[in-house]
Amino acid sequence: MKLWLRVIYQLLSWKRRSSLQIHEVAIRRFRVWPTDLDIYNHMNNGVFLTILDLGRYDHGKRTGIWKKWKKIGWYPVVVAENITFRRSLELWQTFDLESKVIGWTEDAFYFEQRFVVKGEIYARAVVRIRFLKRSRGIVTPEDILSVTPWTGPVPKLPEWVSAWSKASSLPKGKEPAPSEWN
């Protein structure tokens, strides 16, 4: 329920938000609600991941790419996330979520997203995203960039992100992935 309230608020406020180029940082302000808290009275780590979704959606709406992709029948899915927490977010505290595409490979895009309070990073996440077709199949970054041109300098994906992505990957959906503990 709490996610839907935030989504409705975002839907109502997008018309007042400035548009962005795909290479720019999208910044969206949030506040910690009572329903975001865990038993330790700070924002639950699962809520961080939920808010990351809203930040990427904000980036897509403000750049206009969501509209294009929806028309074509493409949609993004999260393949992997890595988040590091530095400081807690407390009840009613406001924070900015900064979202930026930091690069891509032959099969995925990568976002860096930061939870920022008064210029200080409280948490940082890297998210690997692939695109699928509603009609079945995978959309490559090359396909995406053919309809959504990159307008800024082409970013070089940090080596640690490439290493993390490789180390955390699971077999593709139809390949076996047995649960075996060593």
mmCIF file of C-alpha atoms in Angstrom:
data_model
loop_
_atom_site.group_PDB
_atom_site.id
_atom_site.type_symbol
_atom_site.label_atom_id
_atom_site.label_comp_id
_atom_site.label_asym_id
_atom_site.label_seq_id
_atom_site.Cartn_x
_atom_site.Cartn_y
_atom_site.Cartn_z
ATOM 1 C CA MET A 1 0.000 0.000 0.000
ATOM 2 C CA LYS A 2 2.716 2.484 0.914
ATOM 3 C CA LEU A 3 4.371 2.038 -2.494
ATOM 4 C CA TRP A 4 1.120 2.845 -4.270
ATOM 5 C CA LEU A 5 0.758 6.099 -2.332
ATOM 6 C CA ARG A 6 4.228 7.134 -3.488
ATOM 7 C CA VAL A 7 3.483 6.068 -7.070
ATOM 8 C CA ILE A 8 0.251 8.093 -7.104
ATOM 9 C CA TYR A 9 2.107 11.127 -5.754
ATOM 10 C CA GLN A 10 4.759 10.751 -8.451
ATOM 11 C CA LEU A 11 2.138 10.394 -11.180
ATOM 12 C CA LEU A 12 0.427 13.576 -10.019
ATOM 13 C CA SER A 13 3.669 15.550 -9.761
ATOM 14 C CA TRP A 14 5.487 14.587 -12.993
ATOM 15 C CA LYS A 15 3.897 17.347 -15.041
ATOM 16 C CA ARG A 16 5.580 19.896 -12.737
ATOM 17 C CA ARG A 17 8.998 18.232 -12.970
ATOM 18 C CA SER A 18 11.629 19.304 -15.471
ATOM 19 C CA SER A 19 12.565 16.998 -18.317
ATOM 20 C CA LEU A 20 16.000 15.358 -18.487
ATOM 21 C CA GLN A 21 18.419 13.967 -21.030
ATOM 22 C CA ILE A 22 19.089 10.247 -20.634
ATOM 23 C CA HIS A 23 22.681 10.844 -19.459
ATOM 24 C CA GLU A 24 21.682 13.281 -16.686
ATOM 25 C CA VAL A 25 21.122 12.603 -12.989
ATOM 26 C CA ALA A 26 17.467 12.415 -11.933
ATOM 27 C CA ILE A 27 16.914 13.721 -8.403
ATOM 28 C CA ARG A 28 13.727 12.995 -6.496
ATOM 29 C CA ARG A 29 12.982 14.014 -2.897
ATOM 30 C CA PHE A 30 11.391 11.576 -0.464
ATOM 31 C CA ARG A 31 10.556 11.467 3.232
ATOM 32 C CA VAL A 32 10.786 8.504 5.614
ATOM 33 C CA TRP A 33 7.246 7.487 6.606
ATOM 34 C CA PRO A 34 6.238 5.497 9.707
ATOM 35 C CA THR A 35 5.451 2.520 7.446
ATOM 36 C CA ASP A 36 9.074 2.561 6.214
ATOM 37 C CA LEU A 37 10.521 1.797 9.645
ATOM 38 C CA ASP A 38 11.792 -1.526 10.906
ATOM 39 C CA ILE A 39 11.986 -2.689 14.527
ATOM 40 C CA TYR A 40 15.078 -0.512 15.048
ATOM 41 C CA ASN A 41 13.165 2.659 14.079
ATOM 42 C CA HIS A 42 15.121 3.401 10.934
ATOM 43 C CA MET A 43 14.198 2.845 7.295
ATOM 44 C CA ASN A 44 14.021 -0.867 6.511
ATOM 45 C CA ASN A 45 16.567 -2.119 3.984
ATOM 46 C CA GLY A 46 13.785 -3.546 1.799
ATOM 47 C CA VAL A 47 12.210 -0.091 1.562
ATOM 48 C CA PHE A 48 15.472 1.229 0.118
ATOM 49 C CA LEU A 49 15.122 -1.255 -2.759
ATOM 50 C CA THR A 50 11.497 -0.268 -3.341
ATOM 51 C CA ILE A 51 12.416 3.411 -3.508
ATOM 52 C CA LEU A 52 15.195 2.596 -5.991
ATOM 53 C CA ASP A 53 12.439 1.393 -8.355
ATOM 54 C CA LEU A 54 10.676 4.743 -8.045
ATOM 55 C CA GLY A 55 13.902 6.606 -8.808
ATOM 56 C CA ARG A 56 14.495 4.669 -12.013
ATOM 57 C CA TYR A 57 10.865 5.178 -12.998
ATOM 58 C CA ASP A 58 11.268 8.916 -12.383
ATOM 59 C CA HIS A 59 14.366 8.928 -14.608
ATOM 60 C CA GLY A 60 12.462 7.113 -17.360
ATOM 61 C CA LYS A 61 9.410 9.369 -17.177
ATOM 62 C CA ARG A 62 11.397 12.600 -17.159
ATOM 63 C CA THR A 63 13.610 11.559 -20.068
ATOM 64 C CA GLY A 64 10.574 10.440 -22.069
ATOM 65 C CA ILE A 65 11.974 6.967 -22.625
ATOM 66 C CA TRP A 66 9.175 5.132 -20.792
ATOM 67 C CA LYS A 67 6.656 6.402 -23.299
ATOM 68 C CA LYS A 68 8.761 5.198 -26.258
ATOM 69 C CA TRP A 69 9.445 1.797 -24.748
ATOM 70 C CA LYS A 70 5.826 1.234 -23.770
ATOM 71 C CA LYS A 71 4.719 2.001 -27.322
ATOM 72 C CA ILE A 72 7.273 -0.472 -28.738
ATOM 73 C CA GLY A 73 6.423 -3.106 -26.109
ATOM 74 C CA TRP A 74 9.689 -3.132 -24.160
ATOM 75 C CA TYR A 75 10.080 -3.089 -20.402
ATOM 76 C CA PRO A 76 12.995 -3.185 -17.937
ATOM 77 C CA VAL A 77 13.605 -5.872 -15.319
ATOM 78 C CA VAL A 78 16.123 -5.787 -12.499
ATOM 79 C CA VAL A 79 18.687 -8.572 -12.839
ATOM 80 C CA ALA A 80 20.900 -7.703 -9.859
ATOM 81 C CA GLU A 81 21.259 -5.059 -7.150
ATOM 82 C CA ASN A 82 24.108 -4.220 -4.818
ATOM 83 C CA ILE A 83 23.481 -1.700 -2.056
ATOM 84 C CA THR A 84 25.842 -0.362 0.597
ATOM 85 C CA PHE A 85 24.496 1.427 3.674
ATOM 86 C CA ARG A 86 26.521 4.158 5.370
ATOM 87 C CA ARG A 87 24.060 5.895 7.698
ATOM 88 C CA SER A 88 20.489 5.290 8.849
ATOM 89 C CA LEU A 89 17.484 7.234 7.621
ATOM 90 C CA GLU A 90 15.165 8.153 10.506
ATOM 91 C CA LEU A 91 11.431 8.880 10.803
ATOM 92 C CA TRP A 92 10.297 11.997 8.857
ATOM 93 C CA GLN A 93 13.814 12.605 7.551
ATOM 94 C CA THR A 94 13.913 13.919 3.992
ATOM 95 C CA PHE A 95 16.409 12.615 1.489
ATOM 96 C CA ASP A 96 17.109 12.894 -2.204
ATOM 97 C CA LEU A 97 17.375 9.854 -4.413
ATOM 98 C CA GLU A 98 19.838 10.476 -7.244
ATOM 99 C CA SER A 99 19.620 8.096 -10.225
ATOM 100 C CA LYS A 100 22.002 7.936 -13.178
ATOM 101 C CA VAL A 101 22.861 5.485 -15.957
ATOM 102 C CA ILE A 102 26.558 4.707 -15.457
ATOM 103 C CA GLY A 103 27.095 2.414 -18.426
ATOM 104 C CA TRP A 104 26.097 -0.694 -20.297
ATOM 105 C CA THR A 105 27.389 -3.977 -21.656
ATOM 106 C CA GLU A 106 26.189 -6.073 -24.588
ATOM 107 C CA ASP A 107 23.200 -7.306 -22.549
ATOM 108 C CA ALA A 108 22.431 -4.871 -19.712
ATOM 109 C CA PHE A 109 22.310 -1.276 -18.492
ATOM 110 C CA TYR A 110 23.665 -0.188 -15.113
ATOM 111 C CA PHE A 111 22.283 2.510 -12.839
ATOM 112 C CA GLU A 112 23.975 4.057 -9.838
ATOM 113 C CA GLN A 113 21.519 5.385 -7.282
ATOM 114 C CA ARG A 114 22.327 7.333 -4.143
ATOM 115 C CA PHE A 115 20.339 8.228 -1.041
ATOM 116 C CA VAL A 116 21.620 11.702 -0.156
ATOM 117 C CA VAL A 117 20.956 13.939 2.860
ATOM 118 C CA LYS A 118 22.350 17.489 2.774
ATOM 119 C CA GLY A 119 24.983 16.516 0.221
ATOM 120 C CA GLU A 120 26.094 13.372 2.105
ATOM 121 C CA ILE A 121 25.647 9.856 0.708
ATOM 122 C CA TYR A 122 23.732 7.673 3.189
ATOM 123 C CA ALA A 123 23.462 4.640 0.885
ATOM 124 C CA ARG A 124 24.544 3.775 -2.643
ATOM 125 C CA ALA A 125 23.263 1.100 -4.987
ATOM 126 C CA VAL A 126 24.267 -0.260 -8.365
ATOM 127 C CA VAL A 127 21.484 -1.918 -10.329
ATOM 128 C CA ARG A 128 21.829 -4.138 -13.407
ATOM 129 C CA ILE A 129 18.830 -3.934 -15.744
ATOM 130 C CA ARG A 130 17.872 -5.945 -18.804
ATOM 131 C CA PHE A 131 15.018 -5.246 -21.167
ATOM 132 C CA LEU A 132 12.416 -7.695 -22.377
ATOM 133 C CA LYS A 133 9.833 -7.622 -25.160
ATOM 134 C CA ARG A 134 6.181 -8.091 -24.301
ATOM 135 C CA SER A 135 6.073 -10.401 -27.332
ATOM 136 C CA ARG A 136 8.868 -12.506 -25.716
ATOM 137 C CA GLY A 137 12.576 -12.095 -26.157
ATOM 138 C CA ILE A 138 15.408 -9.871 -25.002
ATOM 139 C CA VAL A 139 16.114 -6.296 -26.053
ATOM 140 C CA THR A 140 19.814 -5.455 -26.230
ATOM 141 C CA PRO A 141 21.326 -2.119 -25.185
ATOM 142 C CA GLU A 142 22.140 -1.653 -28.882
ATOM 143 C CA ASP A 143 18.390 -1.923 -29.660
ATOM 144 C CA ILE A 144 17.575 0.508 -26.849
ATOM 145 C CA LEU A 145 20.138 3.057 -28.013
ATOM 146 C CA SER A 146 18.804 2.875 -31.577
ATOM 147 C CA VAL A 147 15.484 4.378 -30.418
ATOM 148 C CA THR A 148 16.778 6.308 -27.404
ATOM 149 C CA PRO A 149 20.013 7.987 -28.487
ATOM 150 C CA TRP A 150 22.659 8.629 -25.832
ATOM 151 C CA THR A 151 23.200 12.402 -25.860
ATOM 152 C CA GLY A 152 26.125 12.764 -23.469
ATOM 153 C CA PRO A 153 29.627 11.400 -23.252
ATOM 154 C CA VAL A 154 29.604 7.593 -23.427
ATOM 155 C CA PRO A 155 30.363 6.334 -19.909
ATOM 156 C CA LYS A 156 32.951 3.667 -19.206
ATOM 157 C CA LEU A 157 31.497 1.100 -16.840
ATOM 158 C CA PRO A 158 33.706 0.940 -13.720
ATOM 159 C CA GLU A 159 35.774 -2.269 -13.557
ATOM 160 C CA TRP A 160 34.440 -3.165 -10.106
ATOM 161 C CA VAL A 161 30.878 -3.037 -11.477
ATOM 162 C CA SER A 162 31.810 -5.429 -14.293
ATOM 163 C CA ALA A 163 33.501 -7.761 -11.795
ATOM 164 C CA TRP A 164 30.507 -7.615 -9.413
ATOM 165 C CA SER A 165 28.091 -8.306 -12.263
ATOM 166 C CA LYS A 166 30.050 -11.340 -13.407
ATOM 167 C CA ALA A 167 30.534 -12.692 -9.874
ATOM 168 C CA SER A 168 26.860 -12.328 -8.916
ATOM 169 C CA SER A 169 25.321 -13.663 -12.139
ATOM 170 C CA LEU A 170 23.153 -16.761 -12.143
ATOM 171 C CA PRO A 171 22.593 -19.043 -15.152
ATOM 172 C CA LYS A 172 20.080 -17.814 -17.722
ATOM 173 C CA GLY A 173 16.412 -18.587 -17.009
ATOM 174 C CA LYS A 174 16.164 -21.908 -18.874
ATOM 175 C CA GLU A 175 19.556 -23.217 -17.750
ATOM 176 C CA PRO A 176 19.759 -25.339 -14.581
ATOM 177 C CA ALA A 177 20.636 -23.564 -11.344
ATOM 178 C CA PRO A 178 20.702 -26.279 -8.673
ATOM 179 C CA SER A 179 20.680 -25.232 -5.041
ATOM 180 C CA GLU A 180 23.729 -27.016 -3.710
ATOM 181 C CA TRP A 181 25.518 -25.941 -0.551
ATOM 182 C CA ASN A 182 29.219 -26.688 -0.399
#
